[in-house]
Tab-separated table of C-alpha atoms and ligand atoms in Angstrom:
chain	number	residue	atom	x	y	z
A	26	MET	CA	81.352	63.032	-9.421
A	27	GLY	CA	83.614	60.006	-9.365
A	28	LEU	CA	86.681	62.185	-8.988
A	29	PRO	CA	86.450	62.866	-5.241
A	30	LEU	CA	86.021	59.145	-4.927
A	31	ILE	CA	89.228	58.525	-6.811
A	32	MET	CA	91.026	61.233	-4.878
A	33	GLY	CA	89.943	59.652	-1.602
A	34	VAL	CA	92.156	56.715	-2.429
A	35	PHE	CA	95.555	58.279	-2.240
A	36	PHE	CA	97.889	55.361	-2.760
A	37	ASN	CA	100.766	56.055	-5.080
A	38	GLU	CA	100.689	52.596	-6.497
A	39	ILE	CA	97.195	53.229	-7.710
A	40	LEU	CA	97.741	56.807	-8.820
A	41	PHE	CA	100.693	55.995	-11.009
A	42	GLY	CA	98.915	52.958	-12.327
A	43	PHE	CA	96.308	55.349	-13.783
A	44	ILE	CA	98.906	57.366	-15.656
A	45	TYR	CA	100.613	54.314	-17.090
A	46	LEU	CA	97.178	52.890	-17.851
A	47	SER	CA	96.207	55.974	-19.816
A	48	PHE	CA	99.284	55.458	-21.991
A	49	VAL	CA	98.928	51.718	-22.374
A	50	GLY	CA	95.219	52.168	-23.072
A	51	PHE	CA	95.751	54.742	-25.782
A	52	VAL	CA	98.509	52.931	-27.586
A	53	LEU	CA	96.529	49.768	-27.928
A	54	LYS	CA	93.258	50.883	-29.391
A	55	GLY	CA	92.903	54.579	-29.080
A	56	CYS	CA	91.510	55.625	-25.745
A	57	ASP	CA	88.595	53.255	-25.773
A	58	GLY	CA	88.974	51.644	-22.360
A	59	SER	CA	89.605	48.234	-23.950
A	60	VAL	CA	92.524	47.860	-21.550
A	61	LEU	CA	90.008	47.480	-18.700
A	62	LEU	CA	88.186	44.473	-20.131
A	63	ASN	CA	88.486	41.109	-18.392
A	64	SER	CA	89.485	38.033	-20.319
A	65	THR	CA	86.654	35.676	-21.189
A	66	ALA	CA	86.536	31.927	-21.852
A	67	ASN	CA	87.617	32.380	-25.458
A	68	ASN	CA	89.558	35.626	-25.408
A	69	GLN	CA	92.681	36.682	-23.522
A	70	ALA	CA	92.333	40.427	-22.893
A	71	GLU	CA	95.018	43.146	-23.098
A	72	LYS	CA	95.140	43.249	-19.318
A	73	ASP	CA	96.564	39.758	-19.313
A	74	GLY	CA	99.170	40.572	-21.933
A	75	PRO	CA	102.809	41.526	-21.274
A	76	PRO	CA	102.884	44.914	-19.472
A	77	ASN	CA	101.806	44.469	-15.854
A	78	ILE	CA	99.435	47.168	-14.668
A	79	SER	CA	98.579	47.571	-10.993
A	80	LEU	CA	95.513	45.460	-10.261
A	81	HIS	CA	94.478	47.934	-7.607
A	82	ALA	CA	94.069	50.637	-10.229
A	83	PHE	CA	91.386	48.488	-11.876
A	84	TYR	CA	89.456	48.199	-8.623
A	85	VAL	CA	89.396	51.957	-8.179
A	86	ILE	CA	88.135	52.403	-11.732
A	87	ASP	CA	85.375	49.891	-10.921
A	88	HIS	CA	84.345	51.894	-7.858
A	89	ALA	CA	84.279	55.182	-9.737
A	90	LYS	CA	82.220	53.543	-12.470
A	91	LYS	CA	79.736	52.146	-9.960
A	92	ALA	CA	79.295	55.567	-8.339
A	93	LEU	CA	78.795	57.194	-11.739
A	94	GLU	CA	76.298	54.598	-12.912
A	95	ALA	CA	74.257	55.199	-9.772
A	96	VAL	CA	73.927	58.896	-10.610
A	97	CYS	CA	74.129	59.119	-14.415
A	98	PRO	CA	73.493	55.692	-15.927
A	99	GLY	CA	75.172	54.914	-19.242
A	100	THR	CA	76.769	58.353	-19.554
A	101	VAL	CA	80.457	58.383	-18.607
A	102	SER	CA	82.638	55.895	-20.474
A	103	CYS	CA	85.354	53.844	-18.838
A	104	ALA	CA	87.800	55.469	-21.261
A	105	ASP	CA	86.863	58.921	-19.902
A	106	ILE	CA	87.298	57.682	-16.328
A	107	VAL	CA	90.851	56.530	-17.123
A	108	ALA	CA	91.733	59.846	-18.788
A	109	LEU	CA	90.353	61.808	-15.815
A	110	ALA	CA	92.074	59.563	-13.287
A	111	ALA	CA	95.426	60.024	-15.030
A	112	ARG	CA	94.937	63.806	-15.049
A	113	ASP	CA	94.147	63.826	-11.323
A	114	ALA	CA	97.029	61.494	-10.475
A	115	VAL	CA	99.426	63.939	-12.148
A	116	HIS	CA	97.907	66.923	-10.351
A	117	LEU	CA	97.851	65.200	-6.942
A	118	SER	CA	101.571	64.516	-7.353
A	119	GLY	CA	102.306	68.220	-7.755
A	120	GLY	CA	101.997	68.397	-11.517
A	121	PRO	CA	99.791	70.532	-13.751
A	122	THR	CA	96.099	70.003	-14.365
A	123	TRP	CA	94.114	70.371	-17.561
A	124	VAL	CA	90.681	70.000	-19.095
A	125	VAL	CA	90.190	66.476	-20.412
A	126	PRO	CA	88.107	66.416	-23.602
A	127	LYS	CA	85.291	64.012	-22.740
A	128	GLY	CA	82.829	61.904	-24.699
A	129	ARG	CA	85.089	58.975	-25.577
A	130	LYS	CA	83.318	55.708	-26.213
A	131	ASP	CA	84.448	52.319	-24.946
A	132	GLY	CA	85.570	49.607	-27.329
A	133	ARG	CA	84.295	46.054	-27.539
A	134	ILE	CA	87.531	44.268	-28.372
A	135	SER	CA	90.564	43.603	-26.184
A	136	ARG	CA	93.301	41.181	-27.169
A	137	ALA	CA	96.414	40.296	-25.194
A	138	SER	CA	98.329	39.758	-28.436
A	139	GLU	CA	97.933	43.431	-29.354
A	140	THR	CA	99.978	44.577	-26.382
A	141	ARG	CA	102.950	43.655	-28.553
A	142	GLN	CA	102.346	46.902	-30.492
A	143	LEU	CA	103.278	48.855	-27.395
A	144	ALA	CA	106.703	50.380	-27.415
A	145	ALA	CA	108.793	48.123	-25.183
A	146	PRO	CA	111.141	49.356	-22.453
A	147	THR	CA	113.895	47.801	-24.600
A	148	SER	CA	112.911	49.808	-27.705
A	149	ASN	CA	115.452	51.994	-29.478
A	150	ILE	CA	114.700	55.447	-30.868
A	151	SER	CA	113.522	54.272	-34.281
A	152	GLN	CA	111.109	51.776	-32.737
A	153	LEU	CA	109.763	54.442	-30.378
A	154	GLN	CA	109.379	56.912	-33.201
A	155	GLN	CA	107.535	54.336	-35.289
A	156	SER	CA	105.196	53.367	-32.468
A	157	PHE	CA	104.326	56.988	-31.735
A	158	SER	CA	104.065	58.202	-35.326
A	159	GLN	CA	101.691	55.345	-36.192
A	160	ARG	CA	99.306	57.041	-33.800
A	161	GLY	CA	99.943	60.560	-34.990
A	162	LEU	CA	102.321	61.479	-32.198
A	163	SER	CA	105.543	63.371	-32.840
A	164	MET	CA	109.062	63.161	-31.466
A	165	GLU	CA	108.171	66.063	-29.162
A	166	ASP	CA	105.190	64.081	-27.845
A	167	LEU	CA	107.519	61.125	-27.288
A	168	VAL	CA	109.959	63.156	-25.206
A	169	ALA	CA	107.273	65.029	-23.258
A	170	LEU	CA	105.225	61.914	-22.481
A	171	SER	CA	108.271	59.903	-21.473
A	172	GLY	CA	108.407	62.475	-18.673
A	173	GLY	CA	105.593	60.386	-17.155
A	174	HIS	CA	108.546	58.409	-15.805
A	175	THR	CA	109.034	61.176	-13.253
A	176	LEU	CA	106.542	59.088	-11.243
A	177	GLY	CA	106.354	55.482	-10.206
A	178	PHE	CA	108.175	52.215	-10.164
A	179	ALA	CA	109.432	49.477	-12.492
A	180	HIS	CA	109.973	45.789	-11.873
A	181	CYS	CA	113.408	44.256	-12.477
A	182	SER	CA	112.211	42.410	-15.577
A	183	SER	CA	111.569	45.739	-17.324
A	184	PHE	CA	115.208	46.853	-17.217
A	185	GLN	CA	117.253	43.710	-16.752
A	186	ASN	CA	118.402	43.935	-20.375
A	187	ARG	CA	120.573	46.891	-19.303
A	188	ILE	CA	122.177	45.375	-16.217
A	189	HIS	CA	122.851	41.722	-17.116
A	190	ASN	CA	124.219	40.321	-20.403
A	191	PHE	CA	123.767	43.675	-22.127
A	192	ALA	CA	126.135	42.691	-24.929
A	193	THR	CA	128.660	39.947	-25.625
A	194	THR	CA	131.490	42.074	-24.337
A	195	GLN	CA	129.674	44.159	-21.720
A	196	ASP	CA	127.462	42.928	-18.917
A	197	VAL	CA	126.084	46.405	-18.219
A	198	ASP	CA	124.854	49.100	-20.606
A	199	PRO	CA	127.885	51.427	-20.841
A	200	SER	CA	125.612	54.472	-21.171
A	201	MET	CA	124.508	53.941	-17.562
A	202	HIS	CA	126.116	55.798	-14.681
A	203	LYS	CA	128.436	53.228	-13.046
A	204	SER	CA	127.349	53.350	-9.422
A	205	PHE	CA	123.715	53.738	-10.448
A	206	ALA	CA	123.991	50.525	-12.484
A	207	ALA	CA	125.660	48.813	-9.538
A	208	SER	CA	122.802	49.752	-7.224
A	209	LEU	CA	120.248	48.407	-9.707
A	210	ARG	CA	122.228	45.166	-9.959
A	211	SER	CA	122.151	44.781	-6.203
A	212	VAL	CA	118.332	44.996	-6.015
A	213	CYS	CA	117.910	43.000	-9.216
A	214	PRO	CA	120.423	40.154	-9.276
A	215	MET	CA	120.749	37.992	-12.388
A	216	HIS	CA	118.298	35.353	-11.191
A	217	ASN	CA	116.029	37.604	-9.197
A	218	LYS	CA	113.501	35.638	-7.146
A	219	VAL	CA	111.744	38.567	-5.502
A	220	ARG	CA	108.756	39.232	-7.750
A	221	SER	CA	108.114	42.675	-6.306
A	222	ALA	CA	111.741	43.852	-6.632
A	223	GLY	CA	112.582	46.829	-8.825
A	224	ALA	CA	113.449	50.497	-8.820
A	225	ASN	CA	111.753	53.868	-8.767
A	226	LEU	CA	111.643	55.583	-12.129
A	227	ASP	CA	113.311	58.691	-10.722
A	228	SER	CA	114.758	59.820	-7.401
A	229	THR	CA	111.585	61.763	-6.495
A	230	PRO	CA	109.090	59.092	-7.612
A	231	THR	CA	106.026	60.630	-5.974
A	232	THR	CA	106.625	64.184	-7.216
A	233	PHE	CA	105.730	65.283	-10.703
A	234	ASP	CA	108.742	67.394	-11.676
A	235	ASN	CA	111.438	67.546	-14.381
A	236	ARG	CA	113.967	65.512	-12.382
A	237	TYR	CA	113.538	62.593	-14.783
A	238	TYR	CA	115.251	64.598	-17.562
A	239	LYS	CA	118.119	65.715	-15.342
A	240	LEU	CA	118.773	62.139	-14.248
A	241	LEU	CA	118.494	60.956	-17.841
A	242	LEU	CA	121.311	63.349	-18.843
A	243	ASP	CA	123.329	61.877	-15.957
A	244	GLY	CA	122.976	58.274	-17.176
A	245	LYS	CA	120.478	57.529	-14.427
A	246	SER	CA	117.393	56.518	-16.361
A	247	ILE	CA	115.786	53.113	-15.952
A	248	PHE	CA	114.777	51.870	-19.399
A	249	THR	CA	116.596	51.521	-22.695
A	250	SER	CA	113.641	53.497	-24.115
A	251	ASP	CA	114.498	56.414	-21.802
A	252	GLN	CA	118.203	56.372	-22.653
A	253	ALA	CA	117.241	56.178	-26.350
A	254	LEU	CA	115.904	59.743	-26.189
A	255	LEU	CA	119.511	60.953	-26.051
A	256	THR	CA	120.526	59.153	-29.244
A	257	ASN	CA	118.734	61.396	-31.740
A	258	PRO	CA	119.568	65.105	-32.159
A	259	THR	CA	115.917	66.246	-32.072
A	260	THR	CA	114.941	64.280	-28.982
A	261	ASN	CA	118.274	65.028	-27.281
A	262	THR	CA	117.671	68.771	-27.634
A	263	LEU	CA	114.187	68.384	-26.165
A	264	VAL	CA	115.510	66.387	-23.193
A	265	LYS	CA	117.899	69.265	-22.449
A	266	LYS	CA	115.122	71.821	-22.816
A	267	PHE	CA	112.866	69.971	-20.365
A	268	ALA	CA	115.756	69.366	-17.941
A	269	ASP	CA	116.339	73.128	-17.918
A	270	SER	CA	112.729	74.180	-17.496
A	271	ARG	CA	109.988	72.564	-15.519
A	272	GLU	CA	107.520	75.042	-17.053
A	273	GLU	CA	108.423	74.025	-20.608
A	274	PHE	CA	108.097	70.374	-19.620
A	275	GLU	CA	104.686	70.801	-17.997
A	276	LYS	CA	103.353	72.817	-20.919
A	277	ALA	CA	104.487	70.187	-23.413
A	278	PHE	CA	103.291	67.309	-21.229
A	279	VAL	CA	99.767	68.703	-20.970
A	280	GLU	CA	99.570	69.320	-24.717
A	281	SER	CA	100.733	65.806	-25.481
A	282	MET	CA	98.432	64.187	-22.915
A	283	ILE	CA	95.458	65.947	-24.489
A	284	LYS	CA	96.619	64.896	-27.932
A	285	MET	CA	97.174	61.315	-26.787
A	286	SER	CA	93.793	61.076	-25.122
A	287	SER	CA	91.961	62.465	-28.149
A	288	ILE	CA	92.753	59.357	-30.158
A	289	THR	CA	89.518	57.436	-29.849
A	290	GLY	CA	87.905	54.404	-31.326
A	291	GLY	CA	85.086	52.970	-29.204
A	292	GLN	CA	81.407	52.284	-29.793
A	293	GLU	CA	79.548	52.214	-26.474
A	294	VAL	CA	79.438	53.457	-22.872
A	295	ARG	CA	80.198	50.269	-21.014
A	296	LEU	CA	78.102	49.637	-17.899
A	297	ASN	CA	80.809	47.563	-16.200
A	298	CYS	CA	84.363	48.431	-17.227
A	299	ARG	CA	85.371	44.767	-17.190
A	300	PHE	CA	82.769	43.574	-19.684
A	301	VAL	CA	81.325	44.729	-22.981
A	302	ASN	CA	77.614	45.552	-22.859
B	10	HEM	C1	107.731	55.814	-24.531
B	10	HEM	C2	107.314	54.582	-24.353
B	10	HEM	C3	107.105	53.987	-22.982
B	10	HEM	C4	107.593	52.812	-22.570
B	10	HEM	C5	108.435	51.835	-23.373
B	10	HEM	C6	107.162	52.636	-21.195
B	10	HEM	C7	107.453	51.533	-20.416
B	10	HEM	C8	107.128	51.406	-19.094
B	10	HEM	C9	107.396	50.240	-18.292
B	10	HEM	C10	108.043	48.957	-18.805
B	10	HEM	C11	106.992	50.499	-17.020
B	10	HEM	C12	107.162	49.621	-15.784
B	10	HEM	C13	106.283	48.377	-15.731
B	10	HEM	C14	106.758	47.515	-14.586
B	10	HEM	O1	107.911	47.086	-14.621
B	10	HEM	O2	105.968	47.300	-13.665
B	10	HEM	C15	106.452	51.842	-17.028
B	10	HEM	C16	105.937	52.458	-15.927
B	10	HEM	C17	105.310	53.683	-15.950
B	10	HEM	N1	105.082	54.457	-17.068
B	10	HEM	FE1	105.853	54.133	-18.913
B	10	HEM	N2	106.442	53.709	-20.814
B	10	HEM	C18	106.355	54.567	-21.875
B	10	HEM	C19	105.657	55.745	-21.915
B	10	HEM	C20	104.914	56.242	-20.871
B	10	HEM	C21	103.987	57.344	-20.978
B	10	HEM	C22	103.619	58.050	-22.276
B	10	HEM	C23	103.488	57.565	-19.739
B	10	HEM	C24	102.491	58.593	-19.293
B	10	HEM	C25	102.457	59.800	-19.724
B	10	HEM	C26	104.127	56.608	-18.856
B	10	HEM	C27	103.922	56.563	-17.501
B	10	HEM	C28	104.390	55.563	-16.678
B	10	HEM	C29	104.198	55.550	-15.227
B	10	HEM	C30	103.523	56.610	-14.380
B	10	HEM	C31	104.759	54.348	-14.770
B	10	HEM	C32	104.805	53.854	-13.333
B	10	HEM	C33	103.636	52.949	-13.048
B	10	HEM	C34	103.583	52.527	-11.581
B	10	HEM	O3	104.365	52.995	-10.758
B	10	HEM	O4	102.707	51.691	-11.286
B	10	HEM	N3	104.963	55.815	-19.579
B	10	HEM	N4	106.535	52.363	-18.295
B	11	NAG	C1	88.179	40.023	-13.723
B	11	NAG	O1	89.456	39.405	-13.598
B	11	NAG	C2	90.058	39.554	-12.323
B	11	NAG	C3	91.441	38.951	-12.335
B	11	NAG	O2	91.977	38.843	-13.601
B	11	NAG	C4	89.223	38.857	-11.282
B	11	NAG	O3	89.815	39.017	-9.995
B	11	NAG	C5	87.854	39.493	-11.292
B	11	NAG	O4	87.028	38.793	-10.373
B	11	NAG	C6	87.228	39.447	-12.684
B	11	NAG	N1	86.040	40.261	-12.631
B	11	NAG	C7	84.852	39.745	-12.781
B	11	NAG	C8	83.743	40.676	-12.509
B	11	NAG	O5	84.704	38.603	-13.162
B	12	NAG	C1	116.472	49.561	-33.656
B	12	NAG	O1	116.242	48.171	-33.592
B	12	NAG	C2	115.841	47.595	-34.827
B	12	NAG	C3	115.481	46.136	-34.558
B	12	NAG	O2	116.462	45.486	-33.821
B	12	NAG	C4	116.968	47.752	-35.849
B	12	NAG	O3	116.565	47.216	-37.085
B	12	NAG	C5	117.277	49.238	-36.002
B	12	NAG	O4	118.372	49.420	-36.857
B	12	NAG	C6	117.570	49.868	-34.640
B	12	NAG	N1	117.690	51.297	-34.815
B	12	NAG	C7	118.625	52.020	-34.210
B	12	NAG	C8	118.575	53.489	-34.419
B	12	NAG	O5	119.462	51.498	-33.493
B	13	NAG	C1	104.675	40.538	-15.258
B	13	NAG	O1	104.103	39.408	-14.650
B	13	NAG	C2	104.637	38.190	-15.092
B	13	NAG	C3	103.860	37.034	-14.476
B	13	NAG	O2	102.880	37.469	-13.612
B	13	NAG	C4	106.102	38.132	-14.715
B	13	NAG	O3	106.672	36.907	-15.184
B	13	NAG	C5	106.819	39.290	-15.377
B	13	NAG	O4	108.141	39.299	-14.957
B	13	NAG	C6	106.151	40.612	-15.008
B	13	NAG	N1	106.723	41.655	-15.804
B	13	NAG	C7	106.899	42.856	-15.316
B	13	NAG	C8	107.357	43.865	-16.274
B	13	NAG	O5	106.713	43.119	-14.148
């Protein structure tokens, strides 16, 4: 229940929003659905903090929640809905599927300021490692989960650090493939005025495959945090392994998604995902 409803809405924007949401949600508070909460008069919620998550994804979660409440009141948490939606979004894009451990509870606190704990797209390898290890995730989890960037889209603001004023002597990140960087600069000029402008995260952005790793080895990744995976011997070796084998990537991705979504911390089954009970 709930899942056919989600699957009925087959818009990539929404699907990939779920996957990103499952990551953003976990990093902030453990998978407690706090990322879904609306701001209130005296609290700015995570949702309204720095990383922009597709608003449409929130509406679909609301619909699934409504359908579930009609059938099994107070039973399925918003955090479980997000974890299931992310799993289905991956599978619908041609990726693997897996059994999501259920029974998460939703949290009662959501603060915009805490989104700062998220690894940023400008993070280097030590910052990524720190952010992941604080939550019990390894370097292998980091490399496998970054493969989520086989799907979806990023706005110019998320990667402009690499294509304008990168360093005092270089305008563009020298680790980027030259013509790839030039094409990003043409869609994202220095003073970009087009709010929706940006780039796909890989060249097959609606297919869940291992292309992301191949492009990464070619200097064609979008974020500094992607490129950073090549700067450490352990993560570099894993990037090569996943570029060589889609099977190895999928196996590791599933393991890490399950691990990521097992980190919990909530207290209740929220009745409306946007508000605490
Ligand atoms: C390693 C640290 C990570 C960083 C720094 C990061 C950063 C980002 C940023 C900045 C965006 C684009 C936001 C925008 O410009 O609109 C994005 C998009 C995305 N991320 Fe990540 N991410 C990370 C890990 C993950 C993980 C673990 C997953 C899932 C397994 C994931 C899945 C996605 C997806 C699917 C999108 C596309 C969303 C869409 O098209 O709406 N990311 N990420
Ligand atoms: C929650 O916030 C969104 C925008 O931030 C708004 O459109 C929506 O109406 C709010 N939901 C409720 C139920 O107040
Ligand atoms: C990553 O960035 C931090 C903060 O700027 C810096 O202290 C650290 O040395 C950097 N690490 C690497 C590996 O570049
Ligand atoms: C997020 O939205 C804000 C304002 O709505 C915008 O200034 C910022 O550039 C956006 N960031 C991303 C990563 O899209």
